[in-house]
mmCIF file of C-alpha atoms in Angstrom:
data_model
loop_
_atom_site.group_PDB
_atom_site.id
_atom_site.type_symbol
_atom_site.label_atom_id
_atom_site.label_comp_id
_atom_site.label_asym_id
_atom_site.label_seq_id
_atom_site.Cartn_x
_atom_site.Cartn_y
_atom_site.Cartn_z
ATOM 1 C CA MET A 16 165.923 31.332 101.287
ATOM 2 C CA SER A 17 168.164 34.309 100.602
ATOM 3 C CA ASP A 18 167.574 37.269 102.915
ATOM 4 C CA ASP A 19 168.786 39.628 100.177
ATOM 5 C CA ARG A 20 166.299 38.159 97.722
ATOM 6 C CA ARG A 21 163.503 38.409 100.262
ATOM 7 C CA LEU A 22 164.335 42.093 100.734
ATOM 8 C CA ASP A 23 164.265 42.540 96.955
ATOM 9 C CA VAL A 24 160.779 41.021 96.900
ATOM 10 C CA LEU A 25 159.644 43.291 99.742
ATOM 11 C CA ARG A 26 161.076 46.351 98.009
ATOM 12 C CA ALA A 27 159.282 45.398 94.797
ATOM 13 C CA ILE A 28 155.980 44.969 96.658
ATOM 14 C CA VAL A 29 156.323 48.381 98.321
ATOM 15 C CA GLU A 30 157.198 50.123 95.057
ATOM 16 C CA ASP A 31 154.349 48.481 93.136
ATOM 17 C CA TYR A 32 151.781 49.139 95.863
ATOM 18 C CA VAL A 33 152.779 52.793 96.105
ATOM 19 C CA ALA A 34 152.551 53.134 92.321
ATOM 20 C CA THR A 35 149.300 51.218 91.708
ATOM 21 C CA ARG A 36 147.441 51.402 95.052
ATOM 22 C CA GLU A 37 146.483 47.780 94.395
ATOM 23 C CA PRO A 38 147.554 44.659 96.333
ATOM 24 C CA VAL A 39 150.546 43.050 94.622
ATOM 25 C CA GLY A 40 150.531 39.433 93.428
ATOM 26 C CA SER A 41 153.385 37.119 92.487
ATOM 27 C CA ARG A 42 152.529 37.303 88.792
ATOM 28 C CA ALA A 43 152.871 41.087 88.799
ATOM 29 C CA LEU A 44 156.261 40.827 90.491
ATOM 30 C CA VAL A 45 157.481 38.392 87.826
ATOM 31 C CA GLU A 46 156.253 40.613 85.003
ATOM 32 C CA ARG A 47 157.503 43.958 86.374
ATOM 33 C CA HIS A 48 160.754 43.088 88.123
ATOM 34 C CA MET A 49 163.870 41.187 87.110
ATOM 35 C CA LEU A 50 164.133 39.139 90.293
ATOM 36 C CA GLY A 51 165.904 36.227 88.614
ATOM 37 C CA VAL A 52 163.847 33.451 90.223
ATOM 38 C CA SER A 53 160.752 31.417 89.353
ATOM 39 C CA PRO A 54 157.195 32.455 90.248
ATOM 40 C CA ALA A 55 157.066 29.554 92.706
ATOM 41 C CA THR A 56 160.137 30.879 94.521
ATOM 42 C CA ILE A 57 158.620 34.353 94.700
ATOM 43 C CA ARG A 58 155.416 32.889 96.161
ATOM 44 C CA ASN A 59 157.492 31.122 98.807
ATOM 45 C CA ASP A 60 159.312 34.343 99.596
ATOM 46 C CA MET A 61 156.008 36.208 99.883
ATOM 47 C CA ALA A 62 154.682 33.546 102.244
ATOM 48 C CA ALA A 63 157.786 33.957 104.430
ATOM 49 C CA LEU A 64 157.442 37.759 104.396
ATOM 50 C CA GLU A 65 153.793 37.452 105.385
ATOM 51 C CA GLU A 66 154.583 35.064 108.208
ATOM 52 C CA ALA A 67 157.213 37.499 109.488
ATOM 53 C CA GLY A 68 154.676 40.357 109.445
ATOM 54 C CA TYR A 69 156.217 42.428 106.643
ATOM 55 C CA ILE A 70 153.278 42.073 104.244
ATOM 56 C CA ALA A 71 149.615 41.168 104.654
ATOM 57 C CA GLN A 72 146.708 39.938 102.552
ATOM 58 C CA PRO A 73 143.803 42.423 102.810
ATOM 59 C CA HIS A 74 141.265 39.786 101.746
ATOM 60 C CA THR A 75 141.103 36.280 100.296
ATOM 61 C CA SER A 76 142.399 35.861 96.733
ATOM 62 C CA ALA A 77 144.001 39.309 96.840
ATOM 63 C CA GLY A 78 147.659 40.117 96.473
ATOM 64 C CA ARG A 79 149.757 41.444 99.329
ATOM 65 C CA VAL A 80 150.274 44.916 100.782
ATOM 66 C CA PRO A 81 153.105 46.159 102.997
ATOM 67 C CA THR A 82 152.542 46.491 106.743
ATOM 68 C CA ASP A 83 154.022 49.216 108.948
ATOM 69 C CA LYS A 84 156.810 46.763 109.733
ATOM 70 C CA GLY A 85 157.429 46.217 106.033
ATOM 71 C CA TYR A 86 157.560 49.933 105.308
ATOM 72 C CA ARG A 87 160.008 50.364 108.184
ATOM 73 C CA VAL A 88 162.406 47.801 106.723
ATOM 74 C CA PHE A 89 162.040 49.412 103.291
ATOM 75 C CA VAL A 90 162.866 52.878 104.657
ATOM 76 C CA ASP A 91 165.733 51.635 106.831
ATOM 77 C CA ARG A 92 167.297 49.825 103.869
ATOM 78 C CA LEU A 93 167.318 52.898 101.636
ATOM 79 C CA SER A 94 171.042 53.324 101.127
ATOM 80 C CA THR A 95 170.757 56.983 100.152
ATOM 81 C CA VAL A 96 168.069 59.597 99.691
ATOM 82 C CA LYS A 97 167.760 60.073 95.958
ATOM 83 C CA PRO A 98 168.719 63.582 94.830
ATOM 84 C CA LEU A 99 166.259 65.852 93.073
ATOM 85 C CA SER A 100 166.912 66.688 89.453
ATOM 86 C CA ALA A 101 168.807 69.844 88.537
ATOM 87 C CA PRO A 102 165.633 71.589 87.250
ATOM 88 C CA GLU A 103 163.825 70.712 90.506
ATOM 89 C CA ARG A 104 166.685 72.124 92.590
ATOM 90 C CA ARG A 105 166.785 75.341 90.525
ATOM 91 C CA ALA A 106 163.024 75.753 90.880
ATOM 92 C CA ILE A 107 163.236 75.359 94.667
ATOM 93 C CA GLY A 108 166.107 77.808 94.929
ATOM 94 C CA SER A 109 164.516 80.529 92.827
ATOM 95 C CA PHE A 110 161.165 80.173 94.595
ATOM 96 C CA LEU A 111 162.594 80.442 98.112
ATOM 97 C CA GLU A 112 165.281 83.030 97.453
ATOM 98 C CA ASP A 113 162.659 85.583 96.379
ATOM 99 C CA ALA A 114 161.192 85.612 99.902
ATOM 100 C CA VAL A 115 161.258 89.009 101.612
ATOM 101 C CA ASP A 116 161.220 88.003 105.300
ATOM 102 C CA LEU A 117 160.965 85.023 107.640
ATOM 103 C CA ASP A 118 157.168 84.764 107.412
ATOM 104 C CA ASP A 119 157.418 84.741 103.630
ATOM 105 C CA VAL A 120 160.175 82.094 103.734
ATOM 106 C CA VAL A 121 158.064 79.820 105.939
ATOM 107 C CA ASP A 122 154.945 80.356 103.827
ATOM 108 C CA ARG A 123 156.789 79.597 100.589
ATOM 109 C CA SER A 124 158.500 76.556 102.084
ATOM 110 C CA VAL A 125 155.327 74.914 103.339
ATOM 111 C CA ARG A 126 153.524 75.493 100.032
ATOM 112 C CA LEU A 127 156.519 74.152 98.117
ATOM 113 C CA ILE A 128 156.718 70.910 100.113
ATOM 114 C CA ALA A 129 152.982 70.375 99.687
ATOM 115 C CA GLN A 130 153.335 70.841 95.940
ATOM 116 C CA LEU A 131 156.385 68.574 95.607
ATOM 117 C CA THR A 132 154.965 65.713 97.692
ATOM 118 C CA GLN A 133 151.222 66.131 97.069
ATOM 119 C CA GLN A 134 150.816 65.567 100.816
ATOM 120 C CA VAL A 135 150.460 67.706 103.925
ATOM 121 C CA ALA A 136 153.463 69.941 104.518
ATOM 122 C CA VAL A 137 154.661 71.085 107.946
ATOM 123 C CA VAL A 138 157.179 73.832 108.671
ATOM 124 C CA GLN A 139 158.160 74.690 112.220
ATOM 125 C CA TYR A 140 159.101 78.285 112.966
ATOM 126 C CA PRO A 141 162.690 78.714 114.182
ATOM 127 C CA SER A 142 162.784 78.171 117.930
ATOM 128 C CA LEU A 143 163.604 81.196 120.051
ATOM 129 C CA ARG A 144 165.350 78.851 122.450
ATOM 130 C CA ARG A 145 167.773 77.703 119.762
ATOM 131 C CA SER A 146 168.131 80.989 117.869
ATOM 132 C CA ALA A 147 170.826 83.570 118.446
ATOM 133 C CA LEU A 148 170.021 87.238 118.950
ATOM 134 C CA ARG A 149 171.177 89.542 116.186
ATOM 135 C CA HIS A 150 169.887 92.866 117.516
ATOM 136 C CA ILE A 151 167.723 94.440 120.192
ATOM 137 C CA GLU A 152 165.915 97.695 119.527
ATOM 138 C CA LEU A 153 164.421 99.908 122.237
ATOM 139 C CA VAL A 154 161.786 102.374 121.068
ATOM 140 C CA PRO A 155 160.008 104.826 123.426
ATOM 141 C CA VAL A 156 156.300 104.844 122.501
ATOM 142 C CA GLY A 157 155.140 107.194 125.224
ATOM 143 C CA PRO A 158 156.413 108.895 128.349
ATOM 144 C CA ARG A 159 156.396 105.606 130.298
ATOM 145 C CA HIS A 160 156.141 102.892 127.637
ATOM 146 C CA LEU A 161 159.104 101.229 125.945
ATOM 147 C CA LEU A 162 158.828 98.893 122.953
ATOM 148 C CA VAL A 163 161.419 96.100 123.139
ATOM 149 C CA VAL A 164 162.108 94.495 119.746
ATOM 150 C CA LEU A 165 164.140 91.287 119.506
ATOM 151 C CA ILE A 166 165.543 90.264 116.113
ATOM 152 C CA THR A 167 167.105 86.800 115.834
ATOM 153 C CA ASP A 168 169.710 85.536 113.397
ATOM 154 C CA THR A 169 166.930 83.617 111.617
ATOM 155 C CA GLY A 170 164.965 86.792 110.930
ATOM 156 C CA ARG A 171 162.342 86.159 113.584
ATOM 157 C CA VAL A 172 161.042 89.338 115.214
ATOM 158 C CA GLU A 173 159.420 89.498 118.662
ATOM 159 C CA GLN A 174 157.975 92.658 120.220
ATOM 160 C CA ARG A 175 157.018 93.389 123.815
ATOM 161 C CA THR A 176 155.896 96.609 125.480
ATOM 162 C CA LEU A 177 157.229 97.554 128.894
ATOM 163 C CA GLU A 178 155.593 100.048 131.233
ATOM 164 C CA THR A 179 158.220 101.889 133.296
ATOM 165 C CA ASP A 180 158.023 103.354 136.795
ATOM 166 C CA ALA A 181 159.358 106.740 135.733
ATOM 167 C CA GLU A 182 159.340 108.816 132.575
ATOM 168 C CA LEU A 183 161.843 107.643 130.004
ATOM 169 C CA ASP A 184 165.110 109.469 129.383
ATOM 170 C CA GLU A 185 165.931 109.110 125.663
ATOM 171 C CA LEU A 186 169.671 109.394 126.308
ATOM 172 C CA LEU A 187 169.445 106.585 128.857
ATOM 173 C CA VAL A 188 167.431 104.457 126.425
ATOM 174 C CA ALA A 189 170.034 105.008 123.703
ATOM 175 C CA ARG A 190 172.852 104.072 126.076
ATOM 176 C CA LEU A 191 171.004 100.955 127.225
ATOM 177 C CA ARG A 192 170.364 99.951 123.608
ATOM 178 C CA VAL A 193 174.090 100.102 122.828
ATOM 179 C CA GLN A 194 175.090 98.176 125.954
ATOM 180 C CA LEU A 195 172.453 95.515 125.333
ATOM 181 C CA ASN A 196 173.625 94.834 121.804
ATOM 182 C CA VAL A 197 177.219 94.575 122.959
ATOM 183 C CA CYS A 198 176.097 91.897 125.422
ATOM 184 C CA VAL A 199 173.691 89.883 123.285
ATOM 185 C CA ALA A 200 174.848 90.038 119.667
ATOM 186 C CA GLY A 201 175.394 86.522 118.335
ATOM 187 C CA ARG A 202 174.479 84.785 121.607
ATOM 188 C CA ARG A 203 171.847 82.105 122.182
ATOM 189 C CA LEU A 204 169.512 81.909 125.162
ATOM 190 C CA SER A 205 171.778 79.532 127.056
ATOM 191 C CA GLU A 206 174.629 82.035 126.738
ATOM 192 C CA LEU A 207 172.688 85.136 127.717
ATOM 193 C CA THR A 208 172.097 84.763 131.438
ATOM 194 C CA GLY A 209 175.590 85.629 132.611
ATOM 195 C CA ALA A 210 176.026 88.406 130.067
ATOM 196 C CA LEU A 211 172.756 90.104 130.975
ATOM 197 C CA ASP A 212 173.372 89.768 134.720
ATOM 198 C CA THR A 213 176.496 91.911 134.424
ATOM 199 C CA LEU A 214 174.672 94.615 132.511
ATOM 200 C CA THR A 215 173.185 96.327 135.567
ATOM 201 C CA ALA A 216 176.661 96.904 136.965
ATOM 202 C CA ALA A 217 177.353 99.308 134.079
ATOM 203 C CA PHE A 218 174.553 101.661 135.167
ATOM 204 C CA GLU A 219 173.991 103.965 138.124
ATOM 205 C CA PRO A 220 171.736 102.665 140.935
ATOM 206 C CA VAL A 221 168.957 105.059 139.935
ATOM 207 C CA HIS A 222 168.724 103.384 136.543
ATOM 208 C CA VAL A 223 168.984 99.762 137.708
ATOM 209 C CA SER A 224 165.212 99.302 137.872
ATOM 210 C CA LEU A 225 164.772 100.096 134.150
ATOM 211 C CA VAL A 226 167.730 97.948 133.139
ATOM 212 C CA ALA A 227 166.469 95.026 135.217
ATOM 213 C CA SER A 228 162.973 95.326 133.715
ATOM 214 C CA VAL A 229 164.324 95.253 130.170
ATOM 215 C CA VAL A 230 166.570 92.272 130.942
ATOM 216 C CA THR A 231 163.626 90.398 132.482
ATOM 217 C CA ILE A 232 161.367 90.956 129.488
ATOM 218 C CA ILE A 233 164.125 89.752 127.138
ATOM 219 C CA GLU A 234 164.693 86.576 129.132
ATOM 220 C CA GLU A 235 160.965 85.855 129.452
ATOM 221 C CA THR A 236 160.398 86.350 125.733
ATOM 222 C CA LEU A 237 163.213 84.013 124.744
ATOM 223 C CA ALA A 238 162.096 81.371 127.237
ATOM 224 C CA GLN A 239 158.481 81.231 126.110
ATOM 225 C CA GLU A 240 157.497 77.827 124.725
ATOM 226 C CA SER A 241 154.053 79.181 123.829
ATOM 227 C CA GLU A 242 155.558 81.009 120.872
ATOM 228 C CA GLU A 243 156.607 77.745 119.214
ATOM 229 C CA ARG A 244 154.324 77.038 116.287
ATOM 230 C CA VAL A 245 154.025 75.191 113.023
ATOM 231 C CA VAL A 246 152.470 76.088 109.695
ATOM 232 C CA LEU A 247 150.540 73.576 107.561
ATOM 233 C CA ALA A 248 149.657 73.436 103.883
ATOM 234 C CA GLY A 249 148.139 70.858 101.577
ATOM 235 C CA THR A 250 145.579 69.231 103.854
ATOM 236 C CA ALA A 251 143.285 68.946 100.833
ATOM 237 C CA ASN A 252 145.873 66.609 99.313
ATOM 238 C CA LEU A 253 144.859 63.923 101.798
ATOM 239 C CA ALA A 254 141.327 63.840 100.460
ATOM 240 C CA ARG A 255 142.397 64.041 96.833
ATOM 241 C CA VAL A 256 145.353 61.646 96.828
ATOM 242 C CA GLY A 257 145.182 59.586 99.996
ATOM 243 C CA GLY A 258 141.511 59.426 100.942
ATOM 244 C CA ALA A 259 141.108 55.781 99.903
ATOM 245 C CA ASP A 260 144.010 54.782 102.142
ATOM 246 C CA PHE A 261 142.211 55.780 105.330
ATOM 247 C CA VAL A 262 140.017 52.904 106.428
ATOM 248 C CA GLY A 263 137.638 54.968 108.524
ATOM 249 C CA THR A 264 137.469 58.657 107.828
ATOM 250 C CA LEU A 265 139.713 61.623 107.266
ATOM 251 C CA GLY A 266 138.236 63.203 110.378
ATOM 252 C CA PRO A 267 140.656 61.778 112.969
ATOM 253 C CA VAL A 268 143.632 62.581 110.737
ATOM 254 C CA LEU A 269 142.575 66.181 110.199
ATOM 255 C CA GLU A 270 141.772 66.625 113.894
ATOM 256 C CA ALA A 271 145.248 65.381 114.813
ATOM 257 C CA LEU A 272 146.839 67.783 112.340
ATOM 258 C CA GLU A 273 144.927 70.689 113.863
ATOM 259 C CA GLU A 274 146.380 69.948 117.301
ATOM 260 C CA GLN A 275 149.615 71.915 117.387
ATOM 261 C CA VAL A 276 150.668 70.102 120.548
ATOM 262 C CA VAL A 277 150.577 66.756 118.695
ATOM 263 C CA LEU A 278 152.748 68.010 115.864
ATOM 264 C CA MET A 279 155.138 69.803 118.229
ATOM 265 C CA ARG A 280 155.563 66.586 120.252
ATOM 266 C CA LEU A 281 156.337 64.576 117.138
ATOM 267 C CA LEU A 282 158.750 67.190 115.814
ATOM 268 C CA SER A 283 160.517 67.329 119.174
ATOM 269 C CA GLU A 284 160.832 63.552 119.382
ATOM 270 C CA MET A 285 162.040 63.237 115.804
ATOM 271 C CA ALA A 286 164.651 65.933 116.403
ATOM 272 C CA GLU A 287 166.365 63.409 118.677
ATOM 273 C CA ASP A 288 166.691 60.802 115.910
ATOM 274 C CA GLU A 289 170.209 60.265 114.631
ATOM 275 C CA ALA A 290 169.066 59.931 111.024
ATOM 276 C CA THR A 291 169.437 62.983 108.794
ATOM 277 C CA VAL A 292 165.873 62.451 107.576
ATOM 278 C CA SER A 293 163.566 60.915 110.199
ATOM 279 C CA VAL A 294 160.509 58.810 109.366
ATOM 280 C CA ARG A 295 157.692 57.746 111.692
ATOM 281 C CA ILE A 296 155.394 55.121 110.193
ATOM 282 C CA GLY A 297 151.839 54.359 111.304
ATOM 283 C CA ARG A 298 151.780 53.342 114.947
ATOM 284 C CA GLU A 299 155.212 54.864 115.489
ATOM 285 C CA THR A 300 153.482 58.260 115.603
ATOM 286 C CA GLN A 301 151.829 57.110 118.861
ATOM 287 C CA HIS A 302 148.658 59.009 118.085
ATOM 288 C CA ALA A 303 145.338 57.339 117.312
ATOM 289 C CA GLY A 304 144.448 59.840 114.606
ATOM 290 C CA LEU A 305 147.700 59.270 112.707
ATOM 291 C CA LEU A 306 147.852 55.457 112.682
ATOM 292 C CA GLU A 307 147.383 55.331 108.917
ATOM 293 C CA THR A 308 149.891 58.069 108.130
ATOM 294 C CA SER A 309 153.646 58.476 107.984
ATOM 295 C CA PHE A 310 155.615 61.584 108.960
ATOM 296 C CA VAL A 311 158.902 62.483 107.241
ATOM 297 C CA THR A 312 160.956 65.317 108.760
ATOM 298 C CA THR A 313 164.418 66.823 108.818
ATOM 299 C CA GLY A 314 166.026 69.804 110.516
ATOM 300 C CA TYR A 315 167.094 73.166 109.170
ATOM 301 C CA GLY A 316 169.166 75.831 110.850
ATOM 302 C CA ASP A 317 172.521 77.545 110.758
ATOM 303 C CA GLU A 318 176.182 76.800 111.332
ATOM 304 C CA HIS A 319 175.391 75.850 114.933
ATOM 305 C CA GLY A 320 172.938 73.108 113.953
ATOM 306 C CA ALA A 321 169.202 72.580 113.490
ATOM 307 C CA ILE A 322 166.865 75.122 115.068
ATOM 308 C CA ALA A 323 163.564 73.816 113.654
ATOM 309 C CA ARG A 324 162.153 71.123 111.376
ATOM 310 C CA VAL A 325 160.258 70.742 108.129
ATOM 311 C CA GLY A 326 158.291 67.711 107.058
ATOM 312 C CA SER A 327 155.545 65.988 105.135
ATOM 313 C CA ILE A 328 152.630 63.858 106.332
ATOM 314 C CA GLY A 329 150.823 61.430 104.063
ATOM 315 C CA PRO A 330 149.348 57.933 103.942
ATOM 316 C CA THR A 331 151.662 55.075 104.919
ATOM 317 C CA ARG A 332 151.462 54.173 101.239
ATOM 318 C CA MET A 333 153.654 57.114 100.238
ATOM 319 C CA ASP A 334 156.616 57.536 97.947
ATOM 320 C CA TYR A 335 159.192 57.467 100.741
ATOM 321 C CA PRO A 336 162.305 58.133 98.606
ATOM 322 C CA GLY A 337 160.608 61.028 96.805
ATOM 323 C CA THR A 338 159.157 62.543 99.984
ATOM 324 C CA MET A 339 162.465 62.268 101.826
ATOM 325 C CA ALA A 340 164.299 63.911 98.916
ATOM 326 C CA ALA A 341 161.830 66.818 98.705
ATOM 327 C CA VAL A 342 161.852 67.490 102.455
ATOM 328 C CA ARG A 343 165.639 67.357 102.634
ATOM 329 C CA ALA A 344 166.073 69.649 99.616
ATOM 330 C CA VAL A 345 163.754 72.339 101.007
ATOM 331 C CA ALA A 346 165.460 72.120 104.409
ATOM 332 C CA ARG A 347 168.862 72.659 102.811
ATOM 333 C CA TYR A 348 167.684 75.757 100.981
ATOM 334 C CA LEU A 349 166.083 77.064 104.174
ATOM 335 C CA THR A 350 169.391 76.625 105.976
ATOM 336 C CA ARG A 351 171.239 78.408 103.188
ATOM 337 C CA ILE A 352 168.793 81.331 103.229
ATOM 338 C CA LEU A 353 168.827 81.719 107.016
ATOM 339 C CA ALA A 354 172.604 81.458 107.194
ATOM 340 C CA GLY A 355 172.870 84.285 104.686
ATOM 341 C CA SER A 356 170.165 86.471 106.193
#
């Protein structure tokens, strides 16, 4: 039996099952697909695919449905991610480019992915660890309180308030602001330590305490993992579009989605995949609540590489080519927007 033909049969089964939500029989394959072989040959191929674990029969006298293993082969054999149409690309661009700040960009992106895929959308905020600092602002907010504002190249803004030992000298604060921005502009966290350590040498001993306190609060803010977060949209899509695909209940799926630590773990693991668009199918998510779902993600960032990820979660019976195309397209526009911000 031809391996190429067997893959054609598997691909046809996946496409038909995604489209109809019904188990696929040999007669349907003959009628809908130009496979170039007899129904008997297709039945033999389906038997071989079932024996190998790529498809399964949900109940007697039914057709066949893909297994996680079958979906994996289907996704891995996609030669390219199909491009979106020109109108779809224009719609994405115009929708995202009207955003006014980072929060608005993230909010628009997650709603857009949910709309395009009719699944749950996930957008991870740009990581402070992987972002570069664009500017630091120091604002006295009282005799002994200094507001430290960090603005990254992705538009993320973090604010911390520092209580000082002595009353603030506005001239000293202005001088420190200038020196800080000379040291940090365009640098990432990994590049900051040495630059900030030399900063205290530029100030008189009487001012070292203030400088050291500001440097410490900057380093602590950039190092905080607790600030990493994701935004979700479209959870109602699971009940409307994919509810019948979940054997038990939507409860475990929704509970898993509410656990930020679960999503952050998956996003972190998938960031290590070599594929441009990463896909975890069923048990590959390694979470009991997500065994009947698939997770499609890709990175977005700047000229230095990916700094966060966007994705879509839906039933394993999803339109993989369409979902991968939508996620990739939104990620590319996000990268373009952030690079130009």
